[in-house]
Amino acid sequence: MFFWELPEKARELRERAQRMLDTHEIAPTPINYELWFFRELGQNDELKGALDAALNNGRARDIEYARGLHDRFFSRTGTEDIDEVGSRIAAELKKLADTLQVTGEGSAAYGQTLGKAAQQLAQTEVSPQLRHIIDQVAAATVAMADKNRTLKAQVDASSKEMQTLRTQMDTLRKEGQLDGLTGLINRRGFDEGIGAVVGEAKASGKAMSLLMCDIDYFKRFNDTWGHATGDQVLRLVAQCIRSSVRDVDTAARYGGEEM
């Protein structure tokens, strides 16, 4: 348990966050509560700076801007770690399946050898006890080969299921990087992708460009015409940006009205 999860400390932080919301007439939504609770906790200077800046520029009450900040500071799913674990499990299952296949083939060959030996012994004078022992060993080998084939089939099925899960996780990861309103890459997807682009530019020596823009007076527009109409404006701007970039470019919604 973190120290701030202790009831008395949590109540103190809640009250301080509530005072900030009331003082600045900010809607007490779950997203705003989380943002201001952790601002009052004082462990994230970047979050505090972003919220203080929002107070200064009049965006603190902007719901879309708050969502952008929340995505920026809290929406971390850890799908990379899940993908890595899934890949490792799938690789181990494949290794196990390959081992079982080799073992099963070896057991089958061994069983066939014992079967031939039993047939040859049947044509010679050997004791019934020896023939009985060889028959038992041959039968046990065949049974083991059958079990290995069954186990391999189960492992193959598990490998296919693991591949399906990995595909689903990859789909969820990609969906988690899209902004639900505009369909552009969201802040999380931008943060994850920009590092790779910068690294590629450094490795190739080729230049890269980053263009940022926002919608002027968007808060005033929302206050005048309402958030539903503001959402339509965001979709329109996003569509214009998306239609203006090349396939090799990435269009992203960085914050509330920032692209």
CSV table of C-alpha atoms in Angstrom, one decimal:
chain,number,residue,atom,x,y,z
A,1,MET,CA,0.0,0.0,0.0
A,2,PHE,CA,1.2,3.5,-0.9
A,3,PHE,CA,1.3,6.1,1.9
A,4,TRP,CA,-1.4,8.2,0.1
A,5,GLU,CA,-3.7,5.2,0.1
A,6,LEU,CA,-4.0,5.3,3.9
A,7,PRO,CA,-7.6,6.5,4.7
A,8,GLU,CA,-6.6,9.7,6.5
A,9,LYS,CA,-4.1,10.8,3.8
A,10,ALA,CA,-6.5,9.8,1.0
A,11,ARG,CA,-9.3,11.9,2.6
A,12,GLU,CA,-6.9,14.9,2.9
A,13,LEU,CA,-5.9,14.7,-0.7
A,14,ARG,CA,-9.5,14.2,-1.8
A,15,GLU,CA,-10.6,17.4,0.2
A,16,ARG,CA,-7.7,19.4,-1.3
A,17,ALA,CA,-8.6,18.2,-4.8
A,18,GLN,CA,-12.3,19.0,-4.2
A,19,ARG,CA,-11.4,22.5,-3.1
A,20,MET,CA,-9.4,23.1,-6.3
A,21,LEU,CA,-12.4,21.9,-8.4
A,22,ASP,CA,-14.8,24.1,-6.5
A,23,THR,CA,-12.6,27.1,-6.5
A,24,HIS,CA,-12.0,27.0,-10.3
A,25,GLU,CA,-15.5,25.7,-11.1
A,26,ILE,CA,-14.2,22.5,-12.7
A,27,ALA,CA,-16.7,19.7,-13.2
A,28,PRO,CA,-16.2,17.0,-10.6
A,29,THR,CA,-15.9,14.1,-13.1
A,30,PRO,CA,-13.9,11.0,-12.4
A,31,ILE,CA,-11.2,12.1,-14.9
A,32,ASN,CA,-10.9,15.5,-13.2
A,33,TYR,CA,-10.9,14.0,-9.7
A,34,GLU,CA,-8.0,11.7,-10.7
A,35,LEU,CA,-6.0,14.6,-12.3
A,36,TRP,CA,-6.4,17.0,-9.4
A,37,PHE,CA,-6.0,14.3,-6.8
A,38,PHE,CA,-2.5,13.4,-8.1
A,39,ARG,CA,-1.7,17.1,-8.6
A,40,GLU,CA,-2.3,17.5,-4.9
A,41,LEU,CA,-0.2,14.4,-4.2
A,42,GLY,CA,2.7,16.4,-5.6
A,43,GLN,CA,4.7,13.5,-7.1
A,44,ASN,CA,4.5,14.4,-10.7
A,45,ASP,CA,5.8,17.9,-11.5
A,46,GLU,CA,4.9,17.6,-15.2
A,47,LEU,CA,1.3,16.9,-14.3
A,48,LYS,CA,1.2,19.8,-11.9
A,49,GLY,CA,2.7,22.1,-14.5
A,50,ALA,CA,0.2,21.0,-17.1
A,51,LEU,CA,-2.8,21.6,-14.8
A,52,ASP,CA,-1.4,25.0,-13.6
A,53,ALA,CA,-0.9,26.0,-17.2
A,54,ALA,CA,-4.6,25.0,-17.9
A,55,LEU,CA,-5.7,27.3,-15.0
A,56,ASN,CA,-3.7,30.1,-16.5
A,57,ASN,CA,-4.9,29.7,-20.1
A,58,GLY,CA,-8.5,29.0,-19.3
A,59,ARG,CA,-8.5,25.3,-20.3
A,60,ALA,CA,-9.0,23.8,-16.8
A,61,ARG,CA,-12.8,23.5,-17.3
A,62,ASP,CA,-12.4,22.1,-20.9
A,63,ILE,CA,-13.6,18.5,-20.7
A,64,GLU,CA,-11.8,17.5,-23.9
A,65,TYR,CA,-8.6,19.0,-22.7
A,66,ALA,CA,-8.9,17.1,-19.4
A,67,ARG,CA,-9.4,13.9,-21.4
A,68,GLY,CA,-6.2,14.6,-23.3
A,69,LEU,CA,-4.3,15.2,-20.1
A,70,HIS,CA,-5.7,12.0,-18.6
A,71,ASP,CA,-4.6,10.0,-21.7
A,72,ARG,CA,-1.2,11.6,-21.5
A,73,PHE,CA,-0.5,10.9,-17.8
A,74,PHE,CA,-2.6,7.8,-16.9
A,75,SER,CA,-3.6,5.8,-19.9
A,76,ARG,CA,-0.8,3.3,-19.9
A,77,THR,CA,-1.9,-0.3,-20.5
A,78,GLY,CA,1.4,-2.1,-20.6
A,79,THR,CA,0.4,-4.0,-23.8
A,80,GLU,CA,4.1,-4.2,-24.8
A,81,ASP,CA,4.8,-6.3,-21.8
A,82,ILE,CA,1.8,-8.5,-22.5
A,83,ASP,CA,2.9,-8.9,-26.1
A,84,GLU,CA,6.3,-9.9,-25.0
A,85,VAL,CA,5.0,-12.5,-22.6
A,86,GLY,CA,2.6,-13.8,-25.2
A,87,SER,CA,5.4,-14.2,-27.7
A,88,ARG,CA,7.6,-16.0,-25.2
A,89,ILE,CA,4.8,-18.4,-24.3
A,90,ALA,CA,4.0,-19.1,-27.9
A,91,ALA,CA,7.7,-19.8,-28.6
A,92,GLU,CA,7.9,-22.2,-25.7
A,93,LEU,CA,4.8,-24.0,-26.9
A,94,LYS,CA,6.2,-24.4,-30.3
A,95,LYS,CA,9.5,-25.8,-28.9
A,96,LEU,CA,7.5,-28.2,-26.8
A,97,ALA,CA,5.4,-29.3,-29.8
A,98,ASP,CA,8.5,-29.8,-31.9
A,99,THR,CA,10.1,-31.9,-29.0
A,100,LEU,CA,7.0,-34.0,-28.7
A,101,GLN,CA,6.9,-34.6,-32.4
A,102,VAL,CA,10.5,-35.8,-32.4
A,103,THR,CA,9.8,-37.9,-29.3
A,104,GLY,CA,6.7,-39.4,-30.7
A,105,GLU,CA,8.4,-40.3,-34.0
A,106,GLY,CA,11.3,-41.9,-32.0
A,107,SER,CA,8.9,-43.8,-29.8
A,108,ALA,CA,6.9,-45.0,-32.9
A,109,ALA,CA,10.1,-46.2,-34.5
A,110,TYR,CA,11.2,-47.9,-31.3
A,111,GLY,CA,7.9,-49.6,-31.1
A,112,GLN,CA,8.2,-50.9,-34.7
A,113,THR,CA,11.6,-52.2,-33.9
A,114,LEU,CA,10.4,-54.0,-30.9
A,115,GLY,CA,7.4,-55.4,-32.9
A,116,LYS,CA,9.8,-56.8,-35.5
A,117,ALA,CA,12.0,-58.3,-32.8
A,118,ALA,CA,8.9,-59.9,-31.3
A,119,GLN,CA,8.0,-61.4,-34.6
A,120,GLN,CA,11.5,-62.8,-35.2
A,121,LEU,CA,11.6,-64.2,-31.7
A,122,ALA,CA,8.2,-65.9,-32.3
A,123,GLN,CA,10.0,-67.9,-35.1
A,124,THR,CA,12.8,-69.0,-32.8
A,125,GLU,CA,13.0,-71.0,-29.6
A,126,VAL,CA,12.8,-68.6,-26.7
A,127,SER,CA,11.2,-68.8,-23.3
A,128,PRO,CA,7.6,-67.7,-23.0
A,129,GLN,CA,8.8,-65.3,-20.2
A,130,LEU,CA,11.2,-63.5,-22.5
A,131,ARG,CA,8.5,-63.2,-25.3
A,132,HIS,CA,6.0,-61.9,-22.7
A,133,ILE,CA,8.5,-59.2,-21.5
A,134,ILE,CA,9.2,-58.1,-25.1
A,135,ASP,CA,5.5,-57.9,-25.9
A,136,GLN,CA,4.9,-55.8,-22.8
A,137,VAL,CA,7.7,-53.4,-23.7
A,138,ALA,CA,6.4,-53.1,-27.3
A,139,ALA,CA,2.9,-52.4,-26.0
A,140,ALA,CA,4.1,-49.8,-23.6
A,141,THR,CA,6.1,-48.1,-26.3
A,142,VAL,CA,3.1,-48.0,-28.6
A,143,ALA,CA,1.0,-46.6,-25.8
A,144,MET,CA,3.6,-43.9,-25.0
A,145,ALA,CA,3.7,-42.9,-28.7
A,146,ASP,CA,-0.1,-42.6,-28.8
A,147,LYS,CA,0.0,-40.4,-25.7
A,148,ASN,CA,2.7,-38.2,-27.2
A,149,ARG,CA,0.7,-37.8,-30.3
A,150,THR,CA,-2.4,-36.8,-28.2
A,151,LEU,CA,-0.3,-34.4,-26.2
A,152,LYS,CA,1.2,-32.9,-29.3
A,153,ALA,CA,-2.2,-32.3,-30.7
A,154,GLN,CA,-3.2,-30.5,-27.5
A,155,VAL,CA,-0.1,-28.4,-27.6
A,156,ASP,CA,-0.7,-27.5,-31.3
A,157,ALA,CA,-4.2,-26.4,-30.4
A,158,SER,CA,-2.8,-24.3,-27.5
A,159,SER,CA,-0.3,-22.7,-29.9
A,160,LYS,CA,-3.1,-21.8,-32.3
A,161,GLU,CA,-5.1,-20.3,-29.5
A,162,MET,CA,-2.1,-18.4,-28.3
A,163,GLN,CA,-1.6,-17.0,-31.8
A,164,THR,CA,-5.3,-16.0,-31.9
A,165,LEU,CA,-4.9,-14.2,-28.5
A,166,ARG,CA,-1.7,-12.4,-29.7
A,167,THR,CA,-3.7,-11.2,-32.8
A,168,GLN,CA,-6.5,-10.0,-30.5
A,169,MET,CA,-4.0,-8.2,-28.2
A,170,ASP,CA,-2.4,-6.6,-31.2
A,171,THR,CA,-5.8,-5.4,-32.4
A,172,LEU,CA,-6.6,-4.0,-29.0
A,173,ARG,CA,-3.2,-2.3,-28.7
A,174,LYS,CA,-3.8,-0.6,-32.1
A,175,GLU,CA,-7.3,0.4,-31.1
A,176,GLY,CA,-5.9,1.7,-27.8
A,177,GLN,CA,-3.8,4.1,-29.9
A,178,LEU,CA,-6.7,5.6,-31.7
A,179,ASP,CA,-8.6,8.6,-30.6
A,180,GLY,CA,-12.3,7.6,-30.4
A,181,LEU,CA,-13.6,11.0,-31.5
A,182,THR,CA,-11.5,11.8,-34.5
A,183,GLY,CA,-10.0,8.5,-35.5
A,184,LEU,CA,-6.5,9.9,-35.5
A,185,ILE,CA,-3.7,8.4,-33.5
A,186,ASN,CA,-4.0,9.5,-29.9
A,187,ARG,CA,-1.4,10.9,-27.5
A,188,ARG,CA,-0.4,7.5,-26.4
A,189,GLY,CA,0.2,6.3,-29.9
A,190,PHE,CA,2.0,9.4,-30.8
A,191,ASP,CA,4.4,9.1,-27.8
A,192,GLU,CA,5.1,5.4,-28.7
A,193,GLY,CA,5.6,6.2,-32.4
A,194,ILE,CA,7.7,9.3,-32.2
A,195,GLY,CA,10.7,7.5,-30.6
A,196,ALA,CA,10.9,5.0,-33.5
A,197,VAL,CA,10.6,7.8,-36.1
A,198,VAL,CA,13.4,9.8,-34.4
A,199,GLY,CA,15.6,6.7,-34.2
A,200,GLU,CA,15.1,5.9,-37.8
A,201,ALA,CA,15.9,9.5,-38.8
A,202,LYS,CA,19.1,9.4,-36.8
A,203,ALA,CA,20.1,6.0,-38.2
A,204,SER,CA,19.4,7.0,-41.9
A,205,GLY,CA,20.6,10.6,-41.6
A,206,LYS,CA,17.4,11.8,-43.3
A,207,ALA,CA,15.5,14.8,-42.0
A,208,MET,CA,12.1,14.5,-40.3
A,209,SER,CA,9.4,17.1,-39.7
A,210,LEU,CA,7.0,17.7,-36.9
A,211,LEU,CA,4.1,20.0,-37.5
A,212,MET,CA,1.8,21.0,-34.6
A,213,CYS,CA,-1.4,23.1,-34.8
A,214,ASP,CA,-4.5,23.8,-32.7
A,215,ILE,CA,-8.0,25.2,-33.3
A,216,ASP,CA,-8.1,28.9,-32.3
A,217,TYR,CA,-10.7,30.0,-29.8
A,218,PHE,CA,-12.0,26.4,-29.4
A,219,LYS,CA,-13.0,26.9,-25.8
A,220,ARG,CA,-15.0,29.9,-26.7
A,221,PHE,CA,-16.7,27.9,-29.5
A,222,ASN,CA,-17.6,25.1,-27.1
A,223,ASP,CA,-19.0,27.6,-24.6
A,224,THR,CA,-21.1,29.3,-27.2
A,225,TRP,CA,-22.3,26.3,-29.3
A,226,GLY,CA,-21.9,23.4,-27.0
A,227,HIS,CA,-19.6,20.4,-26.9
A,228,ALA,CA,-21.6,18.3,-29.3
A,229,THR,CA,-21.0,20.9,-32.0
A,230,GLY,CA,-17.4,21.2,-30.9
A,231,ASP,CA,-17.0,17.5,-31.4
A,232,GLN,CA,-18.2,17.9,-35.0
A,233,VAL,CA,-15.6,20.6,-35.5
A,234,LEU,CA,-12.8,18.3,-34.2
A,235,ARG,CA,-13.9,15.6,-36.6
A,236,LEU,CA,-13.9,18.0,-39.5
A,237,VAL,CA,-10.5,19.3,-38.7
A,238,ALA,CA,-9.2,15.8,-38.2
A,239,GLN,CA,-10.6,14.7,-41.6
A,240,CYS,CA,-8.9,17.7,-43.3
A,241,ILE,CA,-5.6,16.8,-41.7
A,242,ARG,CA,-5.9,13.1,-42.5
A,243,SER,CA,-6.7,13.8,-46.1
A,244,SER,CA,-3.7,16.2,-46.4
A,245,VAL,CA,-0.9,13.9,-45.3
A,246,ARG,CA,0.9,11.1,-47.1
A,247,ASP,CA,0.8,7.4,-46.3
A,248,VAL,CA,4.2,7.6,-44.7
A,249,ASP,CA,3.1,10.4,-42.4
A,250,THR,CA,1.2,10.1,-39.1
A,251,ALA,CA,-1.7,12.4,-38.1
A,252,ALA,CA,-2.4,12.5,-34.4
A,253,ARG,CA,-4.6,14.2,-31.9
A,254,TYR,CA,-2.1,15.4,-29.3
A,255,GLY,CA,-4.5,17.0,-26.8
A,256,GLY,CA,-8.0,18.6,-26.6
A,257,GLU,CA,-7.9,20.6,-29.8
A,258,GLU,CA,-4.2,20.1,-30.6
A,259,MET,CA,-3.2,18.1,-33.6
